[in-house]
Short mmCIF file of C-alpha atoms and ligand atoms in Angstrom, two decimals:
data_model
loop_
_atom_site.label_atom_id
_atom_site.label_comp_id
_atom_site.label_asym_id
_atom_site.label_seq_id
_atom_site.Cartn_x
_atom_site.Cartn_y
_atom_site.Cartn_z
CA UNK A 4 124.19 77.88 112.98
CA UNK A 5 122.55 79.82 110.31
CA UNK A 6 118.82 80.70 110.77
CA UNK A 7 118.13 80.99 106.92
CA UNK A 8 115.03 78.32 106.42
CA UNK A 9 114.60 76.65 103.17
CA UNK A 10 112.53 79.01 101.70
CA UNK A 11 115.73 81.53 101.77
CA UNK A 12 114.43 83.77 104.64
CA UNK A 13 116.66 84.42 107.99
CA UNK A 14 113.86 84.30 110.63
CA UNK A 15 117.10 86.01 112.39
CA UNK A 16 116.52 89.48 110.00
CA UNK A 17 112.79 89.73 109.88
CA UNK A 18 111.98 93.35 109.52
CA UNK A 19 109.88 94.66 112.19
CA UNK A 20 108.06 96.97 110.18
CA UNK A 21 106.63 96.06 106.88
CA UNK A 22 104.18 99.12 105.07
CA UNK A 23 102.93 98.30 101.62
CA UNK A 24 101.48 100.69 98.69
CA UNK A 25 98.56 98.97 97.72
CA UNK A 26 98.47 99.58 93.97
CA UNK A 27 97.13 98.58 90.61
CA UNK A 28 93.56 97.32 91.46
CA UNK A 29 92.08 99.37 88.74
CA UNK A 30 94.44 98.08 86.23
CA UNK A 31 93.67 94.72 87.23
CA UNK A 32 90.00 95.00 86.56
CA UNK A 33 90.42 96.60 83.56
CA UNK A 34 92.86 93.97 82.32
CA UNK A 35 89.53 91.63 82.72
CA UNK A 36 86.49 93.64 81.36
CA UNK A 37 85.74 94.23 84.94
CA UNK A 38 84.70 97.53 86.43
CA UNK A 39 87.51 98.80 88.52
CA UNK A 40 85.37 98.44 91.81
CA UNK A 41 85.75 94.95 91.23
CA UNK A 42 89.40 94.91 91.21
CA UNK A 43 89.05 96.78 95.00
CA UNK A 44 87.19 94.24 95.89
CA UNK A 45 89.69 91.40 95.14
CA UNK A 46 92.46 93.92 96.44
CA UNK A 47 90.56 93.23 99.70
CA UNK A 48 91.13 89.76 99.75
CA UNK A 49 94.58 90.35 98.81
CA UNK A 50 95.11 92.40 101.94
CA UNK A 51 93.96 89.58 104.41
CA UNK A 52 96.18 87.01 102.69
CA UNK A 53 99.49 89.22 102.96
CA UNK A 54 98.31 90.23 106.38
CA UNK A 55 98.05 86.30 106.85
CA UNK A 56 101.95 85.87 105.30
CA UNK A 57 103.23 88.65 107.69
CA UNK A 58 101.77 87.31 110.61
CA UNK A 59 103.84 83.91 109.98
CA UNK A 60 106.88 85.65 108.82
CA UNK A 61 107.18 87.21 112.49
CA UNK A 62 106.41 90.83 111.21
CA UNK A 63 105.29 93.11 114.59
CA UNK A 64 103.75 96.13 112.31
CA UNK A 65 102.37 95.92 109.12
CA UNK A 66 100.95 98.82 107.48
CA UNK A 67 98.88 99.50 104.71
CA UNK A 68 97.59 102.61 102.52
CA UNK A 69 94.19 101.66 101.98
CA UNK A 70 93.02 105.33 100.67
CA UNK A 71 95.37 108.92 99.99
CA UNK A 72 94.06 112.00 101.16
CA UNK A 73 93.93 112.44 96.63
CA UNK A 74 91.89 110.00 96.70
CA UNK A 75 88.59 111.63 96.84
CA UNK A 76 89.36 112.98 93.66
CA UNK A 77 87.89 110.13 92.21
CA UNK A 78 84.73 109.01 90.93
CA UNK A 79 81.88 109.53 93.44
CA UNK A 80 80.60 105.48 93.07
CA UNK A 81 84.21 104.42 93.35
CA UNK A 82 84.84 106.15 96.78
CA UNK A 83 81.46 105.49 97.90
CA UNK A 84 82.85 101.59 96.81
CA UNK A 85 85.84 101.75 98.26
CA UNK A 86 84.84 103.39 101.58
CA UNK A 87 82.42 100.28 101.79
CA UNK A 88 85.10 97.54 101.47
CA UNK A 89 87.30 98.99 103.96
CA UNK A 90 84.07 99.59 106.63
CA UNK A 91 82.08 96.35 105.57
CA UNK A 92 84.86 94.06 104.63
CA UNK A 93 88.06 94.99 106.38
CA UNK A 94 86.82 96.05 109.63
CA UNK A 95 83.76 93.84 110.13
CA UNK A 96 83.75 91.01 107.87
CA UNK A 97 87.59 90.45 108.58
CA UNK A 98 87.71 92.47 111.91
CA UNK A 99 87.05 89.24 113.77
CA UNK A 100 89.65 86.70 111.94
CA UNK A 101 92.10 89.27 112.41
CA UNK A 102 91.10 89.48 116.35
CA UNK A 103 91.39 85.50 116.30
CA UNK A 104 94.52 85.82 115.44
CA UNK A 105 95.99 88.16 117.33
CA UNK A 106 96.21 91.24 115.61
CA UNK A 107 95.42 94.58 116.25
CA UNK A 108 94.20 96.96 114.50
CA UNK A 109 95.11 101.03 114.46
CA UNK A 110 94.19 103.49 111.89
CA UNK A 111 97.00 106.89 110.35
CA UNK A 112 95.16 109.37 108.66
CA UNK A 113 93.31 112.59 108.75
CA UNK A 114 89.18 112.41 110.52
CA UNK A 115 88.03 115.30 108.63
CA UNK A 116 84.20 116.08 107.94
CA UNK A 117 85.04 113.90 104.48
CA UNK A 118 85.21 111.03 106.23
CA UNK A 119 82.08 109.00 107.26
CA UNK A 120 80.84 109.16 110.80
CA UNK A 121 79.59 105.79 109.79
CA UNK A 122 83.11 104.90 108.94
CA UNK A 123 84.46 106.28 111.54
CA UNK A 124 82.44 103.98 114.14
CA UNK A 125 83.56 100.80 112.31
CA UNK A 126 87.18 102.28 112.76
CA UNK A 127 86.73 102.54 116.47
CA UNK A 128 85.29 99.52 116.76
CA UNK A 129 87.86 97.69 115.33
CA UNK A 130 90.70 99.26 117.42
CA UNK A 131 88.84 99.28 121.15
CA UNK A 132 87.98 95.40 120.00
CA UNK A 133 91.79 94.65 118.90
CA UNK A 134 93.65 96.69 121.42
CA UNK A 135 95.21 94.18 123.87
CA UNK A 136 96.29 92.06 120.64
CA UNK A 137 100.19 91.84 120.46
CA UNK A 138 100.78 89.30 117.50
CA UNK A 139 101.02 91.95 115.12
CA UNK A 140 100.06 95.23 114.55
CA UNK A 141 98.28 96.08 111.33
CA UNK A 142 98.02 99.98 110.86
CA UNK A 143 95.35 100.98 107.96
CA UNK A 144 96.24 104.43 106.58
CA UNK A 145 92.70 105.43 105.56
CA UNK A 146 92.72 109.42 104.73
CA UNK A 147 96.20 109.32 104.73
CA UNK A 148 98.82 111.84 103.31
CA UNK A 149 102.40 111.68 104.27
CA UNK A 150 102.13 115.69 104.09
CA UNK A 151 98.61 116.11 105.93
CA UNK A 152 100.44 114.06 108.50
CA UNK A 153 103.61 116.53 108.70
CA UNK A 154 101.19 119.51 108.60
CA UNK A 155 99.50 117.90 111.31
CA UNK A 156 102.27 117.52 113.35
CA UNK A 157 103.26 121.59 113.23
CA UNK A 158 99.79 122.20 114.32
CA UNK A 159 99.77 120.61 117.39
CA UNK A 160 103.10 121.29 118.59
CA UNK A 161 102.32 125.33 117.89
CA UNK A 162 99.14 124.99 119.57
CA UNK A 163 100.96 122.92 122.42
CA UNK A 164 103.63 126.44 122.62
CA UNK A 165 106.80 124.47 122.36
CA UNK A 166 109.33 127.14 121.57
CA UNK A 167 111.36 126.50 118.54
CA UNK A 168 114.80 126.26 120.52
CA UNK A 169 112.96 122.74 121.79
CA UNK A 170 111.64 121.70 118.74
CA UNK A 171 114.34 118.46 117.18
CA UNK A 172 113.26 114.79 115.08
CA UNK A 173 111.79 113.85 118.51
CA UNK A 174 109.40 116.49 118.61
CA UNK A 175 108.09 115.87 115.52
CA UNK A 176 108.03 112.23 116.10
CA UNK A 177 105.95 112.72 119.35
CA UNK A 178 103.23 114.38 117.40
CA UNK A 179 102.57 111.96 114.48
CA UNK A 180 99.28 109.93 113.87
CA UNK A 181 100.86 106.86 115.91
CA UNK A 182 103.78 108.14 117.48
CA UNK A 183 104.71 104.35 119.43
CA UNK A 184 104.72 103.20 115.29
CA UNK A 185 108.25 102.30 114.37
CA UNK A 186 109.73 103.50 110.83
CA UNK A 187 108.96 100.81 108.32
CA UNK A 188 112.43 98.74 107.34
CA UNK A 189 110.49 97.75 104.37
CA UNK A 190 108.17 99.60 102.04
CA UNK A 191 106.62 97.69 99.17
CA UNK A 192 105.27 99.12 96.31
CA UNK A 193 102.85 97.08 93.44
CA UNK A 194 101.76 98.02 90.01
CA UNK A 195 105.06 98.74 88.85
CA UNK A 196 105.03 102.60 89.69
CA UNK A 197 108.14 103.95 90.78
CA UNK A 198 106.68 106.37 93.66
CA UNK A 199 105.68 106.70 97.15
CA UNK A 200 102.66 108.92 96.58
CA UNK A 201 102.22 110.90 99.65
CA UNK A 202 103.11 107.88 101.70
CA UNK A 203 104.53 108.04 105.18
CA UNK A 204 106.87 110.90 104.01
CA UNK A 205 108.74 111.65 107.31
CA UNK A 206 109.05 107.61 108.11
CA UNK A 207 110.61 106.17 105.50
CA UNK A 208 113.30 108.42 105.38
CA UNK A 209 115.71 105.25 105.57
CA UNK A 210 113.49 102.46 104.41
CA UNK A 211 114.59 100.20 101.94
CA UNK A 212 111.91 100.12 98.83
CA UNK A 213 110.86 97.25 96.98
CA UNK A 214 108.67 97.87 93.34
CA UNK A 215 106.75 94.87 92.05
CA UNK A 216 105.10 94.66 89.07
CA UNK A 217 102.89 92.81 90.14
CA UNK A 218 99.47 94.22 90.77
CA UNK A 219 97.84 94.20 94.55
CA UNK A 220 95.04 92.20 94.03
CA UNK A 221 97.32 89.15 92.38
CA UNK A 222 99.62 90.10 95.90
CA UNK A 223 99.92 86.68 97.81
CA UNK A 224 102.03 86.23 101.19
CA UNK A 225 104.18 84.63 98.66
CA UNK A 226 105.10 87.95 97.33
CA UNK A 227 105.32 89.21 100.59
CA UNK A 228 108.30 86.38 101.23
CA UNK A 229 109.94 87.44 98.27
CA UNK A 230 110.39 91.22 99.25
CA UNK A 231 111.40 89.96 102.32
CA UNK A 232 114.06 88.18 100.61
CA UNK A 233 115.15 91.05 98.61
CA UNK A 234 115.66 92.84 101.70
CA UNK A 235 117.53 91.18 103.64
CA UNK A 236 120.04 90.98 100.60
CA UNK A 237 120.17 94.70 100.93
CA UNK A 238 123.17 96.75 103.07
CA UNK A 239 121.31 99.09 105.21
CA UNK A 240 123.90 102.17 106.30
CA UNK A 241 122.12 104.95 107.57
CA UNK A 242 124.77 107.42 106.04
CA UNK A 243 127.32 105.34 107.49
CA UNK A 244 130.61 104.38 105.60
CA UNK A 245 129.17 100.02 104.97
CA UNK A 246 129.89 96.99 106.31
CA UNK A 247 130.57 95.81 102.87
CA UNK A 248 133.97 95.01 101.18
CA UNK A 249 133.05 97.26 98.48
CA UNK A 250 132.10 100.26 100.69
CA UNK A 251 135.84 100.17 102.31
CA UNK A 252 138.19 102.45 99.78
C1 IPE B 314 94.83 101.02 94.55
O1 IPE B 314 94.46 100.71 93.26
C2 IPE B 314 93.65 101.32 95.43
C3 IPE B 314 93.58 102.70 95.88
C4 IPE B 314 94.35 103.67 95.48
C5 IPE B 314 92.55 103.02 96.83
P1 IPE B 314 94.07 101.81 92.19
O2 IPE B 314 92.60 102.03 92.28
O3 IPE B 314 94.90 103.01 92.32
O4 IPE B 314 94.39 101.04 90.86
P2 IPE B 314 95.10 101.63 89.56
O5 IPE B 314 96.40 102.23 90.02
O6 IPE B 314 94.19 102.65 88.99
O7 IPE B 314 95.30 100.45 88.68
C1 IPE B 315 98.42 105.37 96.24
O1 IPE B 315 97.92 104.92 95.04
C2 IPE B 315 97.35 105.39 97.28
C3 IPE B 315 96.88 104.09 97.76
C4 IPE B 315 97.36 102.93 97.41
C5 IPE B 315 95.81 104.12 98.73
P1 IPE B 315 97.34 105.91 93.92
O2 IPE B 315 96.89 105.06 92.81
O3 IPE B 315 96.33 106.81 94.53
O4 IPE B 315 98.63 106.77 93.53
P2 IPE B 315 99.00 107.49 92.17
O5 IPE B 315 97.83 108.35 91.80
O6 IPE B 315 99.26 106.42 91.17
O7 IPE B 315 100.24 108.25 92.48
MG1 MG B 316 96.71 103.55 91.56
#
């Protein structure tokens, strides 16, 4: 018995951890005579639908970089824009869909005095409201650097006096943003850029990478199914030798 479906996928090989870059929403407004806010706003509604498609796909944690700790370099209006449709959208508007259906909702990223105490209410709202949800997990990096996050890290285990001798990957691990968060088997990346920008740097040491040209706001769960797809024709080997005919000399 084979447990590849119709639509290609082996519900057998879902990867447990999904993160996507959410890129291009800009571009996409731009491509319409639209100001780029716009194009954040659709990237919103984006989000929800491939939060939708991982849900059915069986995905436990899917993650999403909402906004880089380099992100404040931008525009005052378009932070000011995009810090609205991730508080007013995201975690209120959708907050309670997302509860119906089971998911919860945790947040990655650096609380420093640039974010919002506003924000930072809706952000704790969501999470004490979604907590006992075990459908999926949907992480939001919001303030997010893959570096802040390392830097973190060697704070608190120097403040904590752990003597170096002690210090290995666990360690480190322990001491992350969300430390129960698995490493993402799959990290998806729109727009057609070829980089991880600052994303989950000591996670996806041995994640496999998908780059779509698409841009996020056009993103569907349909999308989502095809990176799926593409991974699960890939040969994961973690430095080993393969399982692969072609990886035996
Ligand atoms: C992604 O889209 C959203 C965030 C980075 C917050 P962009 O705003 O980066 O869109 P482009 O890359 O300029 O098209
Ligand atoms: C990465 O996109 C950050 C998010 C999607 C939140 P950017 O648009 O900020 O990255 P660069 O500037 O193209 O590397
Ligand atoms: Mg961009």
């Amino acid at each position: 018995m084979t447990g590849v479906r119709p639509d290609g996928i082996d519900y057998r090989r879902i990867p447990r951890h999904v993160a996507c870059v959410m890129d291009g929403n800009g571009r996409w407004a731009t491509n319409r005579g639209l100001a780029r806010t716009e194009g954040h706003r659709a990237g919103e509604e984006a989000l929800f639908d491939a939060a939708c498609g991982a849900l059915e796909l069986g995905i436990s944690y899917f993650t999403v970089y909402a906004f880089s700790t380099e992100n404040w370099r931008r525009p005052h209006e378009e932070v000011r824009f995009l810090l609205d449709v991730i508080a007013d959208q995201l975690l209120t508007r959708r907050r309670d869909d997302l509860h119906r259906m089971g998911v919860r909702i945790q947040f990655i990223g650096r609380r420093d005095w640039r974010v919002p105490r506003w924000v930072v209410r809706r952000m704790d709202e969501a999470a004490a409201l979604t907590a006992p949800n075990r459908e999926m997990t949907l992480t939001v990096a919001f303030n997010y650097g893959g570096r802040a996050e390392i830097v973190d890290a060697v704070k608190a285990i120097v403040e904590e006096g752990i003597p170096a001798r002690r210090i290995d990957d666990r360690t480190v691990r322990r001491h992350l943003y969300q430390p129960e968060l698995p490493d993402p088997d799959l990290v998806i990346r729109t727009s057609g850029e070829f980089r991880v920008s600052n994303f989950l740097l000591w996670e996806l040491a041995y994640s496999e990478l998908v780059f779509t040209d698409v841009l996020w706001p056009d993103f569907r769960r349909s999308h989502l199914a095809d990176a799926v797809r593409e991974y699960q024709s890939r040969d994961r080997r973690y430095g080993n030798a393969g399982s692969r005919r072609d990886a035996i000399p």
